[in-house]
């Protein structure tokens, strides 16, 4: 019965969607299918088979919201299979489409990851546990002693695989796609917002969703956000980096993560590098100070001098940063005597603490959270 239903649904989708241009009947069919899968909170296997075929010839326009919605409900597979059937066609469209398509797909990547960690990972673990029970005893005994953990309609017809590895590979895959996409679109604000939303989820994937690992964003994303001319991007990335501190502290105490301590140590080292670079640039006025540790600012002194920038070490400080200098001017206008000529250099000493409070009232609190988390300040600083 299930095979006949699946065959019928595949034929209907092929006839109404694949073989025809977008039409009202196709829209109604896809909406009905989406409503059904939302009710079940799981995709129908035959829909994924049809989706893999359809994406090969999809122009990225027809039925876009419905196709992307079905994509976010994909079940969890080996990453290589997921990549070949679903991700690769979408990646091709991502890089040759408008920024608005990129934003839609970025949002869908976040929703797919959310679906994996909330629904698909527990479901697959239940399936594996049930399969082991059924292999160790008769079907009757298993049915009597253990509740079913999955519906036969959604059984995984493939060999056992590491679902956690799929999730980790997906995060790194999306990370690379985002890094290139931001460069391609010159840090479009809407795209940056959706990219940061993805990392905000990843930055507490262990503490919130009990996944025994986390993944750092690549330098191409971190530094593009921190040194962006957009205060939203700078503030949110600082907040994300601060959140990773709690994530790694929790991971170090987790027994599940103990088997992967070498990879965890490498990630902590990379995180420390991010923290040091951001601290040196935003607060310590040491952006281009020569250091033995790897840094985004490591470059010959001759090159720095050739820029002819006055006081380059402080050019990315909280009051000189291109995204924050407007806030600095507004702060000085409000706090200095009327008619006095203001300049960001006036923000020093105790004024910096007052300025941080001002940034918090302006909702640029990610920068403030970062500084309060990682930088020890003396009472007269």
XYZ file of C-alpha atoms in Angstrom:
381
model
C 0.000 0.000 0.000
C 2.767 2.412 0.923
C 4.666 1.619 -2.258
C 1.580 2.275 -4.363
C 0.924 5.564 -2.543
C 4.557 6.637 -3.007
C 4.509 5.747 -6.709
C 1.266 7.674 -7.221
C 2.590 10.760 -5.383
C 5.838 10.720 -7.370
C 3.921 10.519 -10.654
C 1.580 13.346 -9.653
C 4.479 15.619 -8.630
C 6.329 14.817 -11.850
C 3.278 15.518 -13.998
C 2.089 18.665 -12.222
C 5.372 20.279 -11.178
C 8.300 18.912 -13.200
C 6.595 18.733 -16.583
C 4.677 22.018 -16.336
C 5.464 25.678 -15.707
C 4.289 27.218 -12.440
C 0.497 27.188 -12.197
C -2.174 27.471 -9.521
C -2.835 23.736 -9.407
C 0.840 23.050 -8.745
C 0.911 25.695 -6.007
C -2.089 24.131 -4.294
C -0.554 20.663 -4.516
C 2.741 21.762 -2.965
C 0.985 23.759 -0.251
C -1.126 20.737 0.629
C 2.009 18.599 0.782
C 3.771 21.127 3.005
C 0.791 21.303 5.354
C 0.825 17.529 5.610
C 4.561 17.296 6.361
C 4.310 20.161 8.872
C 1.586 18.248 10.666
C 3.732 15.089 10.742
C 6.957 17.090 11.421
C 8.817 14.861 8.972
C 9.199 14.746 5.220
C 7.778 11.954 3.080
C 10.625 9.901 1.560
C 9.206 9.957 -1.965
C 9.098 13.774 -1.826
C 12.849 13.821 -1.316
C 13.311 11.460 -4.258
C 11.229 13.757 -6.438
C 12.983 16.877 -5.063
C 16.415 15.480 -5.972
C 15.239 14.944 -9.566
C 13.501 18.315 -9.775
C 16.471 20.330 -8.491
C 18.607 19.136 -11.397
C 16.496 21.199 -13.813
C 15.036 23.817 -11.458
C 15.515 27.419 -12.566
C 15.347 28.765 -9.023
C 12.152 30.714 -9.772
C 9.224 28.319 -10.189
C 7.550 27.473 -6.874
C 10.552 28.884 -5.014
C 9.026 29.294 -1.522
C 7.455 25.843 -1.677
C 10.553 24.072 -2.974
C 12.737 25.659 -0.299
C 10.182 24.804 2.385
C 10.270 21.138 1.358
C 14.067 21.318 1.422
C 14.072 22.384 5.080
C 12.139 19.210 5.953
C 14.662 16.814 4.389
C 15.489 13.807 6.525
C 19.023 13.198 7.705
C 21.329 11.152 5.460
C 25.010 10.535 4.983
C 26.425 13.927 4.079
C 27.835 12.734 0.757
C 24.380 11.594 -0.318
C 22.754 14.800 0.918
C 25.362 16.852 -0.902
C 25.093 15.014 -4.209
C 21.305 14.928 -4.353
C 20.224 18.195 -2.707
C 23.006 20.589 -1.726
C 25.045 20.649 -4.925
C 22.185 21.839 -7.184
C 21.271 24.483 -4.606
C 24.897 25.605 -4.297
C 25.059 26.140 -8.057
C 21.923 28.278 -7.944
C 23.187 30.155 -4.880
C 26.254 31.498 -6.652
C 24.533 32.448 -9.903
C 21.357 34.001 -8.471
C 20.426 37.345 -6.963
C 21.133 38.378 -3.403
C 17.470 37.812 -2.553
C 17.714 34.143 -3.507
C 20.894 33.888 -1.439
C 19.029 35.334 1.542
C 16.172 32.876 1.154
C 18.549 29.942 0.920
C 20.585 31.189 3.887
C 17.409 31.213 5.960
C 16.576 27.690 4.753
C 20.026 26.405 5.746
C 19.309 27.599 9.291
C 15.904 25.932 9.277
C 17.366 22.678 7.917
C 19.943 22.624 10.710
C 17.216 23.371 13.257
C 15.142 20.485 11.862
C 18.140 18.158 12.115
C 19.072 18.901 15.723
C 15.516 19.136 17.105
C 13.671 16.415 15.181
C 15.811 14.316 12.876
C 18.699 13.499 15.204
C 16.477 12.154 18.045
C 14.338 10.321 15.482
C 17.342 8.657 13.875
C 18.789 7.702 17.269
C 15.471 6.108 18.144
C 15.475 4.217 14.871
C 18.996 2.877 15.463
C 18.132 1.837 19.026
C 14.984 0.047 17.855
C 16.863 -1.676 15.053
C 19.395 -3.060 17.532
C 16.594 -4.368 19.736
C 14.903 -6.065 16.818
C 18.145 -7.648 15.734
C 18.699 -9.054 19.222
C 15.203 -10.479 19.678
C 12.189 -11.522 17.680
C 9.799 -8.930 16.303
C 7.094 -10.065 18.701
C 9.296 -9.706 21.757
C 10.469 -6.284 20.671
C 6.918 -5.104 20.064
C 5.921 -6.370 23.505
C 8.800 -4.903 25.468
C 9.641 -1.688 23.609
C 7.508 1.067 22.146
C 8.019 1.773 18.445
C 10.369 4.695 17.890
C 9.482 5.317 14.236
C 6.735 4.854 11.707
C 7.416 2.289 8.931
C 6.629 4.950 6.345
C 9.786 6.821 7.364
C 12.221 3.973 7.939
C 15.782 4.676 6.796
C 16.474 2.298 3.925
C 20.268 2.504 4.103
C 23.182 1.319 6.175
C 23.916 2.809 9.576
C 25.754 6.151 9.374
C 26.976 8.804 11.781
C 24.188 11.376 11.951
C 26.367 13.714 14.017
C 28.985 13.654 11.279
C 26.322 14.727 8.783
C 25.356 17.695 10.966
C 28.965 18.741 11.458
C 29.745 18.431 7.745
C 26.638 20.445 6.902
C 27.744 23.289 9.193
C 31.214 23.434 7.651
C 29.710 23.235 4.166
C 27.345 26.140 4.817
C 30.209 28.069 6.435
C 32.209 27.926 3.187
C 29.184 28.846 1.073
C 28.474 31.861 3.281
C 32.085 33.068 3.157
C 32.026 33.163 -0.642
C 28.482 34.541 -0.778
C 29.338 37.500 1.465
C 32.351 38.295 -0.678
C 30.289 38.010 -3.839
C 27.564 40.334 -2.535
C 29.973 42.766 -0.840
C 28.609 42.115 2.636
C 24.981 42.873 1.801
C 23.260 43.793 5.082
C 20.288 41.451 4.711
C 22.508 38.526 3.748
C 24.836 39.316 6.651
C 21.849 39.315 9.022
C 20.786 35.833 7.903
C 24.342 34.502 7.979
C 24.751 35.726 11.551
C 21.421 34.121 12.484
C 22.873 30.790 11.365
C 25.957 31.231 13.554
C 23.877 32.386 16.509
C 22.222 28.987 16.380
C 25.494 27.106 15.921
C 27.106 28.991 18.816
C 24.807 27.276 21.322
C 24.160 24.016 19.502
C 25.665 22.059 22.407
C 24.172 23.863 25.387
C 20.707 24.259 23.850
C 20.321 21.173 21.648
C 22.673 18.734 23.402
C 24.829 18.117 20.324
C 28.300 16.986 21.524
C 30.287 19.458 19.427
C 30.223 22.950 17.992
C 31.822 24.577 14.957
C 33.550 27.934 14.679
C 32.860 30.202 11.696
C 35.785 30.583 9.326
C 37.988 33.712 9.450
C 36.472 34.966 6.198
C 33.115 35.342 7.948
C 34.328 36.483 11.380
C 36.551 39.309 10.212
C 34.159 40.482 7.493
C 31.537 40.958 10.206
C 33.780 42.425 12.915
C 35.371 44.991 10.569
C 32.189 45.673 8.634
C 30.849 49.196 8.214
C 27.572 47.834 9.598
C 27.263 48.186 13.374
C 24.715 45.350 13.474
C 27.216 42.919 11.959
C 30.066 43.976 14.237
C 27.951 43.827 17.385
C 26.337 40.464 16.632
C 29.612 38.779 15.706
C 31.172 40.019 18.941
C 28.190 38.558 20.797
C 28.565 35.246 18.943
C 32.270 34.991 19.817
C 31.445 35.705 23.474
C 28.785 32.984 23.390
C 31.303 30.442 22.112
C 33.224 30.849 25.371
C 30.373 29.275 27.330
C 29.904 26.664 24.618
C 33.486 25.404 24.810
C 33.522 25.557 28.590
C 30.473 23.289 28.610
C 32.004 20.981 26.001
C 35.155 20.489 28.066
C 33.004 19.140 30.896
C 30.945 16.907 28.603
C 31.711 13.189 28.600
C 30.410 12.841 25.017
C 32.954 15.357 23.726
C 35.906 13.709 25.510
C 36.574 11.402 22.549
C 37.287 14.357 20.294
C 39.528 16.467 22.516
C 42.201 17.021 19.849
C 39.731 18.710 17.493
C 38.266 20.629 20.418
C 41.734 21.895 21.356
C 42.321 23.154 17.804
C 39.014 24.992 17.829
C 39.763 26.591 21.195
C 43.101 27.800 19.819
C 41.321 29.317 16.817
C 38.750 30.945 19.116
C 41.536 32.438 21.246
C 43.011 33.908 18.072
C 39.703 35.573 17.232
C 39.367 36.890 20.779
C 42.902 38.311 20.795
C 42.492 40.047 17.426
C 39.132 41.586 18.319
C 40.354 42.650 21.776
C 43.495 44.251 20.367
C 41.538 46.160 17.757
C 38.465 47.252 19.724
C 39.953 48.041 23.139
C 43.702 47.734 23.516
C 44.807 49.861 20.530
C 47.217 47.108 19.463
C 45.735 46.151 16.120
C 48.943 46.150 14.091
C 51.382 45.474 16.909
C 53.851 42.780 15.893
C 53.062 39.468 17.570
C 54.457 35.941 17.435
C 50.977 34.430 17.504
C 49.026 34.088 14.221
C 46.869 37.160 13.671
C 44.883 38.800 10.913
C 46.962 41.916 11.594
C 50.351 40.266 11.098
C 51.954 42.227 8.280
C 55.290 43.983 7.747
C 55.638 47.380 9.410
C 56.620 48.905 6.062
C 53.208 48.063 4.619
C 51.394 49.559 7.618
C 53.481 52.746 7.361
C 52.833 52.930 3.626
C 49.115 53.400 4.274
C 49.970 56.775 5.885
C 47.127 56.261 8.370
C 47.600 58.257 11.559
C 47.766 55.960 14.616
C 46.777 52.765 12.745
C 46.773 50.644 15.921
C 43.687 52.482 17.136
C 41.867 52.703 13.812
C 39.481 49.861 14.776
C 38.875 50.905 18.389
C 35.356 51.252 19.799
C 35.357 54.979 19.055
C 37.260 54.967 15.726
C 35.761 51.843 14.137
C 33.967 52.796 10.917
C 30.762 51.138 12.155
C 30.889 52.829 15.569
C 32.313 56.287 14.907
C 28.809 57.676 14.368
C 27.809 56.499 17.845
C 30.983 58.051 19.229
C 30.107 61.432 17.756
C 26.531 61.278 19.061
C 27.836 60.346 22.518
C 30.224 63.307 22.556
C 27.579 65.741 21.336
C 25.318 64.650 24.202
C 28.007 64.695 26.914
C 30.328 67.577 25.973
C 29.597 71.282 26.521
C 27.542 72.866 23.754
C 29.670 74.406 21.029
C 32.759 72.376 21.857
C 34.429 70.758 18.864
C 34.264 67.001 19.338
C 36.554 64.238 18.133
C 36.527 60.478 18.912
C 39.915 60.852 20.620
C 38.083 62.579 23.501
C 36.715 59.173 24.514
C 39.428 57.907 26.826
C 39.927 56.886 30.433
C 36.708 56.685 32.423
C 34.818 58.105 29.442
C 35.190 54.770 27.718
C 33.096 53.035 30.368
C 30.400 55.691 30.000
C 30.608 55.281 26.234
C 30.071 51.523 26.580
C 26.924 52.196 28.591
C 25.815 54.518 25.811
C 26.422 51.766 23.227
C 24.265 49.433 25.293
C 21.384 51.909 25.250
C 21.812 52.129 21.477
C 21.422 48.316 21.244
C 25.032 47.772 20.182
C 25.348 45.547 23.224
C 27.282 42.757 21.480
C 30.441 44.858 21.577
C 29.844 45.618 25.252
C 29.248 41.939 26.057
C 32.483 40.979 24.317
C 34.551 43.546 26.198
C 33.016 42.701 29.572
C 33.546 38.966 28.924
C 37.139 38.950 27.744
C 38.810 42.148 28.950
C 39.731 42.919 32.541
C 39.407 46.630 33.173
C 40.890 48.558 36.040
C 38.784 51.011 38.006
C 40.472 54.002 36.373
C 40.355 52.618 32.809
